[in-house]
XYZ file of C-alpha atoms in Angstrom:
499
model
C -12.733 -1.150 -7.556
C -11.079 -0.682 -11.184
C -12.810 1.156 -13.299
C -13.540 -1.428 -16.870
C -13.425 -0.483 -20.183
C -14.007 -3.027 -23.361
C -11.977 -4.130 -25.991
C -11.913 -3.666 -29.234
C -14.880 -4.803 -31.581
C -12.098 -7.462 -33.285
C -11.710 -8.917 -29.378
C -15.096 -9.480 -28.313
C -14.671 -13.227 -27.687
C -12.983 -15.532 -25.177
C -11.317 -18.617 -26.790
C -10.094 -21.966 -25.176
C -8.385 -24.674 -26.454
C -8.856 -27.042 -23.554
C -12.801 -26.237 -23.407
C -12.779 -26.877 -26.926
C -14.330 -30.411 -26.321
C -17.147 -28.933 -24.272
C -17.407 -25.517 -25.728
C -17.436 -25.322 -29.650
C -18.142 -21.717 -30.254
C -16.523 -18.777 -28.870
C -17.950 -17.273 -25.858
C -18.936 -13.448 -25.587
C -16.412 -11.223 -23.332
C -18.401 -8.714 -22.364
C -22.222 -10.255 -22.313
C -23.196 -13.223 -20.444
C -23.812 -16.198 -22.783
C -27.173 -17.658 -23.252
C -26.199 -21.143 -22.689
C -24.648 -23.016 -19.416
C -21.413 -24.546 -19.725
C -19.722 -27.207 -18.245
C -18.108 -26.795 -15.084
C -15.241 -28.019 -16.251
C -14.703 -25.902 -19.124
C -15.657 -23.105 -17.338
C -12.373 -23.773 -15.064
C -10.370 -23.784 -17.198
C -11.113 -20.986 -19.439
C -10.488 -19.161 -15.889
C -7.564 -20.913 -15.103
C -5.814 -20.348 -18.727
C -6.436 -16.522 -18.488
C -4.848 -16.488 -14.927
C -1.474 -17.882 -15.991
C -0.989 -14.570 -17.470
C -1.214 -12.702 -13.816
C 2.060 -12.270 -12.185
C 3.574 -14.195 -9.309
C 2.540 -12.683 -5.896
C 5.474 -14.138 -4.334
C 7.725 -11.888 -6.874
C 5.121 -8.880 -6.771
C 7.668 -6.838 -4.556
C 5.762 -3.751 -5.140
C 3.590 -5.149 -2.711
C 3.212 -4.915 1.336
C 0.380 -7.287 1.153
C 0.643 -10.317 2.763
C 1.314 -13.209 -0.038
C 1.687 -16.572 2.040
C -0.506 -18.313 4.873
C 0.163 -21.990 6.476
C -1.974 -24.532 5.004
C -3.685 -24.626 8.656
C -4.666 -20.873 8.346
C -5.712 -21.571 4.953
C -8.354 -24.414 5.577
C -9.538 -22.176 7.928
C -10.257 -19.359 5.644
C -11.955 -21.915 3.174
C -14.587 -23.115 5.999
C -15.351 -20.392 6.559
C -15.432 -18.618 3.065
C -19.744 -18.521 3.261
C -19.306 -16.822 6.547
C -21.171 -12.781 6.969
C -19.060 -11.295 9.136
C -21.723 -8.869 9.602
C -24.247 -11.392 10.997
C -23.376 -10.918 14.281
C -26.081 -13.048 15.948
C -26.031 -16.073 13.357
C -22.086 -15.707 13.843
C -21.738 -15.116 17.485
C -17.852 -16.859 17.934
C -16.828 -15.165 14.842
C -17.951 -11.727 16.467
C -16.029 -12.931 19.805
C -12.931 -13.655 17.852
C -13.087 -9.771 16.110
C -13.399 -8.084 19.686
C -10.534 -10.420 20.977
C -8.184 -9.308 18.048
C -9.758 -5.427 18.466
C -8.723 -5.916 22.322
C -5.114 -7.374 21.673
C -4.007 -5.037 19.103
C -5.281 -2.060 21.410
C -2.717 -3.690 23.940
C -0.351 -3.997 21.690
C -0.660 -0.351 21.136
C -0.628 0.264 24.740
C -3.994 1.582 25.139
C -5.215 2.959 28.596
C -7.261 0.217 29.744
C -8.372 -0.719 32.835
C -7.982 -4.429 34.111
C -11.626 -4.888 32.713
C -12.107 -2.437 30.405
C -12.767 -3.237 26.552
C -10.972 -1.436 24.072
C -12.529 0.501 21.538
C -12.368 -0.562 17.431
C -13.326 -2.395 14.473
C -12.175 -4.552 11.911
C -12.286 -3.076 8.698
C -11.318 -4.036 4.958
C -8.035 -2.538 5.041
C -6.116 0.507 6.498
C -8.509 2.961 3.309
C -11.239 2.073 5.607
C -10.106 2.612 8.924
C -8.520 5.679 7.989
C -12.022 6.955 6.442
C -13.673 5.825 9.797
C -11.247 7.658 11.751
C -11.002 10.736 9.921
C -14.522 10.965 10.347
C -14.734 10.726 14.163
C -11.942 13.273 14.442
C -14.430 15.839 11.744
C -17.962 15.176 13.734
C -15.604 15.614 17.174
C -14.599 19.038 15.902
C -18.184 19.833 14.055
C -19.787 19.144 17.448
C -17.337 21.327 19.426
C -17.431 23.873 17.042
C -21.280 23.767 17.342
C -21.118 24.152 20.673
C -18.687 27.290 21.200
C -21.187 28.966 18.488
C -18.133 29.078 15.766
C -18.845 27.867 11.978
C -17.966 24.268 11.507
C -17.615 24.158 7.477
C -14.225 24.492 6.364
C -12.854 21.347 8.245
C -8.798 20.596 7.202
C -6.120 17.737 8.264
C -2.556 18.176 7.973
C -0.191 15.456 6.993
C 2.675 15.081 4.807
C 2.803 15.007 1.011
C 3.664 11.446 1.236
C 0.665 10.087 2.468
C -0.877 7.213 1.363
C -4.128 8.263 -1.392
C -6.437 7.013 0.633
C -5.594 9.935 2.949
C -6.798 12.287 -0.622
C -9.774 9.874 -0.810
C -10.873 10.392 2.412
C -10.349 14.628 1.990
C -12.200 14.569 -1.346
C -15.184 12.221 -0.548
C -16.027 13.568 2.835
C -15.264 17.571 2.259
C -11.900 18.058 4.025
C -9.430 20.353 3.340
C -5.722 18.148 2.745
C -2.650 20.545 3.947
C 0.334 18.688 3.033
C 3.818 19.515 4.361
C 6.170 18.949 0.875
C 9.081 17.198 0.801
C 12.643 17.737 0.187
C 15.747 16.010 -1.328
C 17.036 13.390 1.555
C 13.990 14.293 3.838
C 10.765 12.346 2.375
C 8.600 12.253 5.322
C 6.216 14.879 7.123
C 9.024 17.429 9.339
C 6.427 18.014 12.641
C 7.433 21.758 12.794
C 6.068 22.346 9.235
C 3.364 20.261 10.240
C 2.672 22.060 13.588
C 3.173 25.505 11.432
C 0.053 23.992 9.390
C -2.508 23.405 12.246
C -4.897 26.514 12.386
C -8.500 26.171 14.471
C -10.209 24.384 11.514
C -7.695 21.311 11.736
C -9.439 18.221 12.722
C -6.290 16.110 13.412
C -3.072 15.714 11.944
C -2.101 12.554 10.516
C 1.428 10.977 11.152
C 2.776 8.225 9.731
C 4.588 4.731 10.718
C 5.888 3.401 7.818
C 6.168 5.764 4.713
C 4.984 4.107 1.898
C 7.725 6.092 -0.203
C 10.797 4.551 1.818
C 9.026 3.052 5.072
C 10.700 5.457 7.238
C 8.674 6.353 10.224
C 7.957 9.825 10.998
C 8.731 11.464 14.229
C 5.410 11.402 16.636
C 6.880 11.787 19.959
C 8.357 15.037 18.604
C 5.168 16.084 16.738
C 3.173 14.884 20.131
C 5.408 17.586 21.428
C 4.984 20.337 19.693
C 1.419 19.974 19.275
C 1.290 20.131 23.082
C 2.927 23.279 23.331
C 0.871 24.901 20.373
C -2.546 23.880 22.169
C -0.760 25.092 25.251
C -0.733 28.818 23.424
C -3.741 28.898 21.382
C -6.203 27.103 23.749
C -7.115 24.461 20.858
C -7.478 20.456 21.403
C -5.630 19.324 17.812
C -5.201 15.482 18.102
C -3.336 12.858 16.471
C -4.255 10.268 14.247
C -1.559 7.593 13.237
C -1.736 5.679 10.128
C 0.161 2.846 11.293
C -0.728 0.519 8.273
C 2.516 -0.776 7.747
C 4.889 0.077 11.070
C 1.754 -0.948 13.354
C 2.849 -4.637 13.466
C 6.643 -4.164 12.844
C 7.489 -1.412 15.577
C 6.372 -3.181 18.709
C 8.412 -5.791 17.719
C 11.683 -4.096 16.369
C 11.476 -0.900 18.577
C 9.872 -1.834 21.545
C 10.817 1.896 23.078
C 9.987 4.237 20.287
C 7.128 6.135 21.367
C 4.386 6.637 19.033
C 1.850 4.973 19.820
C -1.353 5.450 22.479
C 1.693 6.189 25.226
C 1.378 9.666 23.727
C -1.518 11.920 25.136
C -2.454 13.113 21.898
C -2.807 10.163 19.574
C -6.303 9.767 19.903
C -6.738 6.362 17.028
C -4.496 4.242 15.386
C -5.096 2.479 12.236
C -3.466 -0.751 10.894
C -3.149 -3.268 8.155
C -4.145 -6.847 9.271
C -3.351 -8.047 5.648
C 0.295 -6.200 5.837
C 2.214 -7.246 8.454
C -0.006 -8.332 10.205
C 0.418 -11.301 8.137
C -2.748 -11.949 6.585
C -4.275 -12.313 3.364
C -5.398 -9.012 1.528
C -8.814 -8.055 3.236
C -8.248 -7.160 6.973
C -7.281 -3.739 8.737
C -8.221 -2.217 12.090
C -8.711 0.960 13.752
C -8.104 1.407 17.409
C -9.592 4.398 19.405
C -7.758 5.522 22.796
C -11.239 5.794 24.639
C -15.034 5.765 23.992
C -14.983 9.589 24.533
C -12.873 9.632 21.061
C -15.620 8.165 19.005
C -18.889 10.083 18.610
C -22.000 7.835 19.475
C -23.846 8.795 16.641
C -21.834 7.377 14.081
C -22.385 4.301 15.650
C -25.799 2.637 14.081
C -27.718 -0.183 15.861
C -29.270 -2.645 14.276
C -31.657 -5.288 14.828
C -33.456 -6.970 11.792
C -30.628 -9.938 11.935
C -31.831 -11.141 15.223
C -30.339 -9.481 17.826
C -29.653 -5.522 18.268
C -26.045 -5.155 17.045
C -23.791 -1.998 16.683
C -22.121 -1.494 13.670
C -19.321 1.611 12.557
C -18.572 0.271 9.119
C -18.508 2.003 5.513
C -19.096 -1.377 4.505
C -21.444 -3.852 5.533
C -21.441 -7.794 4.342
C -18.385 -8.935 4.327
C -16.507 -12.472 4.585
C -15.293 -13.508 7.923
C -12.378 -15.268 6.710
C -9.832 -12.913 7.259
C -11.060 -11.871 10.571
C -10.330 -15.785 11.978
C -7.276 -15.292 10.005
C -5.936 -12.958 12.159
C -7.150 -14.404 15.276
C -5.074 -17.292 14.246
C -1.669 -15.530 13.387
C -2.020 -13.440 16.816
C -2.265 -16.957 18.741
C -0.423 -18.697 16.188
C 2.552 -16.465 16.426
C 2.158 -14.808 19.595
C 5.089 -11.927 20.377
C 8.070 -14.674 20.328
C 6.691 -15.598 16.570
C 5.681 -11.518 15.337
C 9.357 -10.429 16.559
C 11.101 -13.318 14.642
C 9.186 -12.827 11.612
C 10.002 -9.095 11.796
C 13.567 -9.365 12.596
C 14.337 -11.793 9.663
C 12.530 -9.757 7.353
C 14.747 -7.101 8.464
C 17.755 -8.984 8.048
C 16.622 -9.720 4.431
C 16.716 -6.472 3.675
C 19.669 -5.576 4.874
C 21.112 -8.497 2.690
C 19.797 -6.701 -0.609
C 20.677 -3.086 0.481
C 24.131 -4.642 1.208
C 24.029 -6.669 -2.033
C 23.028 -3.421 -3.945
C 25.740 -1.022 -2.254
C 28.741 -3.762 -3.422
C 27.473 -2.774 -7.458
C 28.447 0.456 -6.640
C 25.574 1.780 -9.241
C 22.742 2.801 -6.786
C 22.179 5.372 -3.352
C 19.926 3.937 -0.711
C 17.175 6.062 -0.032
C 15.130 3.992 2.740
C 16.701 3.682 6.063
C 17.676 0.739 8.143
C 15.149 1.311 10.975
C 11.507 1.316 9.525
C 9.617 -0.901 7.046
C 11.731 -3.468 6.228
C 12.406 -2.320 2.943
C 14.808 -1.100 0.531
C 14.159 2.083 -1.943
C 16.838 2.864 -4.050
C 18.335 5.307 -7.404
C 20.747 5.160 -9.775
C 23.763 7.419 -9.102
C 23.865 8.311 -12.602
C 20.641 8.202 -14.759
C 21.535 9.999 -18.038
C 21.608 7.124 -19.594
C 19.037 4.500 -18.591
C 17.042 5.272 -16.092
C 14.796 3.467 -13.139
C 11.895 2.896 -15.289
C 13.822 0.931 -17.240
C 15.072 -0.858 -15.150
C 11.605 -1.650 -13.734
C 10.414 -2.816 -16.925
C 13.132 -4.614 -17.653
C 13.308 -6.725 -14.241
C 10.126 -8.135 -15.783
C 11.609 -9.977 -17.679
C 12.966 -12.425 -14.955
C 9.515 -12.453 -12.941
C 10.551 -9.824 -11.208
C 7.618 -6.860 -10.288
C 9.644 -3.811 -9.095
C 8.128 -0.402 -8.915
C 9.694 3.134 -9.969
C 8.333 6.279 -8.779
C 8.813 9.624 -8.574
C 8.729 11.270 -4.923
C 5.656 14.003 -4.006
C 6.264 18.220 -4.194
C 9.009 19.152 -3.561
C 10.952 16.380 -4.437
C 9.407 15.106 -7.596
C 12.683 15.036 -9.780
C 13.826 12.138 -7.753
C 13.042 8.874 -9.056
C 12.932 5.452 -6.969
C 12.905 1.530 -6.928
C 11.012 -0.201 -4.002
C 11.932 -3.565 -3.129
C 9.334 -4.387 -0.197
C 10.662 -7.048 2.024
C 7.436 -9.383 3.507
C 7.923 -12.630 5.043
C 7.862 -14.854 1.835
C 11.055 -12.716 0.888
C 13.959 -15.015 1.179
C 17.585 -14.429 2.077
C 18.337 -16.763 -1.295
C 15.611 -14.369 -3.400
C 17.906 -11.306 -2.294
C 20.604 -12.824 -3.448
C 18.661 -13.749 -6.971
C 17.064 -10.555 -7.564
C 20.778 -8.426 -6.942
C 22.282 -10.834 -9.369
C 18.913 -9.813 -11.721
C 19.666 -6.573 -11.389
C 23.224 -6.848 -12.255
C 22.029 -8.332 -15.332
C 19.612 -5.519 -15.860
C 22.406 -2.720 -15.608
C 24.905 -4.827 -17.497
C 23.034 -5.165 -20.089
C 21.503 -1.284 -20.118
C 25.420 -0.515 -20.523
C 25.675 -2.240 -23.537
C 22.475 -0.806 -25.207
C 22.402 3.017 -26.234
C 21.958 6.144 -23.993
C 17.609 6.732 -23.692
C 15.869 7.580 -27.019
C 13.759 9.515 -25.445
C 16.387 11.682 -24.038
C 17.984 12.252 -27.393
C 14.818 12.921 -29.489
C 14.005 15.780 -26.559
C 17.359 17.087 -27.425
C 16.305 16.958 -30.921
C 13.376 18.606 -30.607
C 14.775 21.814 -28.389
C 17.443 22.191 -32.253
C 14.668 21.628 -34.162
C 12.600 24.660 -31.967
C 16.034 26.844 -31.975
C 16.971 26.286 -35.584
C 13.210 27.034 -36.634
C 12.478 23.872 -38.072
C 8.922 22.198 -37.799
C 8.312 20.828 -34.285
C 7.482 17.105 -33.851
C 3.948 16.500 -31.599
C 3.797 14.647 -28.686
C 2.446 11.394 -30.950
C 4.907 11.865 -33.442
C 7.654 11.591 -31.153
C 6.179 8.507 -29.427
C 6.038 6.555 -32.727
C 9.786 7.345 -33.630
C 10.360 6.169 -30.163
C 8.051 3.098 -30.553
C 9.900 2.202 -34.068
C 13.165 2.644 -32.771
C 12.876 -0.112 -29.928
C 11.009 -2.277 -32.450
C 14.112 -2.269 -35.141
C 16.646 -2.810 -32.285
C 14.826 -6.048 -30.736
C 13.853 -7.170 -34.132
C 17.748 -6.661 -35.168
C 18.991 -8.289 -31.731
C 16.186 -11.579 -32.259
C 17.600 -11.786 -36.249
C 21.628 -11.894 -34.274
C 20.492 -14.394 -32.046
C 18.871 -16.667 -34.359
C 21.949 -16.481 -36.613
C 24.294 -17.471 -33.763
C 22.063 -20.547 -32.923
C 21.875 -21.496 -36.182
């Protein structure tokens, strides 16, 4: 959800010159007109507003899942008008959930017997599983706490300060304390024996992750599995794991068949994963696996029976569309292992093209590392002059959406670009957008060093020398006016040179 906000009172209406044959006055932005429109015109005042949204195919800020085969895609359209929920109205689309619930748990290498179901839900996305599975690991712990006669109300997780925010979402809406293991320069994921240091009686699970979001490196879990062991060994505690696999869950079994970190591990008690990362599906679809039916607390299970049949349900949400649920179903099949490892392993390779292509410029250090997410997160050597938001913005300006960041505590002054490498990523686009980005820095060498940068500089003689000090607004506008003159002078060059 987004939270909305209005325009000004001098842009309260919606204007089209298409609907103009069907629509003669303006139509109200932020009320619902009183009279119908065509259906026509209503399109395309829609449509014209959209062409202003960026291209998902170039949104490389993304790990979301841009591009479906037209097959997939009818599919999802059939079955748009689908409840998901409606499990007795829907019964094949409830089969197809607990057959991609039971392969992914494989995938995971789950414990189950020859017959045995596995144990987990489709969800929205990885915000949701994670909220479902942080709250079987705090009623686990409330129960056992309840039990041994101890108090049960200052639950905590540990995990490391680069966690995804649904991981703070899920501390602040349900009353859990969030210990986060900081950072450092050239280590940006969680170090287990920090993390181990963290766990005290009162921590519900701690929360690894495959696939930083920061650089897409995954963390260590064998070696936190490890350690954990040994600490429950000493204290007599039960601290599990939780992985937040939403981004490594469907590259690793692929890629790094061996690397442990998965349900192979006694302590990882769930997993959760993005169906709509790379998992390959549109945005909409994650999962959460549990090892066993002993690691998820029957009563936060509800039934239900006023759809026609009695039907369990662990869900923050209820309706929902089907679509991406048969989605899945159909890349799993679709795809199978041969088609998830080639998908991976090209992606991979694509990546490895633009780190490559971005080394040769000499201007950048690689922060992300080969084995991981296959992306690349990189900074400029030298940033006194221009720096990465800059060049973010400016990579605009070619279609390109490329975020900059700075890292979490401790390790905040360091400032990254994310290129995010999904299956729509082609070897020719990594060769386009280094070429971009050549352009971009070229073109930052001819401009002058960051305003900003010298009006600070400015304002620390103006504070020494006495002087009156500029506000915060004040400096903004000289900033504002400055980059104003110099297009307005650089438009006025070109024109003359056309001319």
């Amino acid at each position: 959800m987004v939270l909305s906000k209005t325009a000004s009172e001098t842009d309260v209406s919606i204007h089209s010159t298409f609907a103009s044959r069907y629509v003669r006055n303006s139509l109200p932005r932020f009320k619902m007109p009183e009279n119908s429109i065509p259906k026509e015109a209503a399109f395309q005042i829609i449509n014209d507003e959209l062409m202003l949204d960026g291209n998902p195919r170039l949104n490389l800020a993304s790990f979301v899942t841009t591009w479906m085969e037209p097959e997939c895609n009818k599919l999802i359209m059939d079955a748009i008008n689908k409840n998901y929920v409606d499990m007795d109205e829907y019964p094949v689309t409830t089969e197809l959930q607990n057959r991609c619930v039971n392969m992914i748990a494989h995938l995971f290498n789950a414990p189950l017997g020859e017959s045995e179901a596995a144990v987990g839900v489709g969800t929205v996305g990885s915000s949701e599983a994670i909220m479902l599975a942080g709250l079987a690991f705090k009623r686990k712990w409330q129960n056992k706490r309840k039990a041994e006669g101890k108090p049960y109300d200052k639950p905590n997780i540990v995990t490391g300060a680069n966690v995804q925010v649904c991981w703070e979402k899920f501390a602040r809406y349900f009353e859990v304390e969030l210990k986060e293991v900081k950072l450092r320069e050239g280590y940006y994921v969680m170090d287990p024996a920090k993390a181990v240091e963290l766990v005290d009686e009162n921590t519900i699970c701690v929360a690894a992750i495959l696939g930083s979001t920061l650089n897409g490196e995954f963390e260590d879990v064998k070696l936190l599995n490890d350690l954990l062991v040994e600490k429950n060994k000493e204290t007599g505690w039960d601290t599990p794991i939780h992985v937040d696999a939403a981004s490594g869950g469907f590259i690793a079994p692929f890629l790094y068949p061996e690397l442990e970190w998965d349900f192979r591990l006694p302590l990882v008690k769930s997993i959760n994963v993005s169906g709509h990362k790379y998992g390959l599906v549109y945005a909409g679809i994650g999962w959460v696996i549990w090892r066993s039916k002993d690691d998820l607390p029957e009563e936060l299970i509800f039934h239900i029976n006023y759809l026609g049949a009695d039907q369990p349900t662990f869900t923050l949400n209820f309706s929902k569309g089907s679509s991406q649920v048969i989605a899945q179903y159909y890349q799993l099949i679709r795809l199978g292992h041969e088609g998830y490892k080639n998908v991976m392993e090209n992606c991979h390779e694509n990546a490895m093209v633009l780190k490559e292509g971005l080394e040769k410029t000499g201007r950048f250090n690689i922060v992300s590392k080969d084995d991981g997410v296959p992306l690349v997160a990189f900074s400029l050597k030298d940033n006194k002059r221009h720096d990465e938001f800059e060049i973010s913005e400016m990579l605009r300006r070619y279609g390109w959406i490329v975020p900059a960041y700075t890292m979490p505590a401790d390790a905040q002054h360091i400032t990254v670009l994310r290129v995010v490498i999904r299956e729509d990523f082609s070897r020719t686009l990594a060769e386009r957008l280094v070429l971009d980005i050549q352009k971009v820095v070229h073109e930052f060498d001819a401009l002058p060093a960051k305003l900003n940068a010298r009006l600070a500089t400015e304002k620390q003689e103006q504070v020494k020398n006495g002087t009156v000090k500029k506000t915060a607004i004040e400096t903004q506008r000289e900033i504002t006016a400055y980059w104003k003159k110099y297009v307005t002078e650089r438009k006025s060059n070109n024109k003359t040179q056309i001319c």
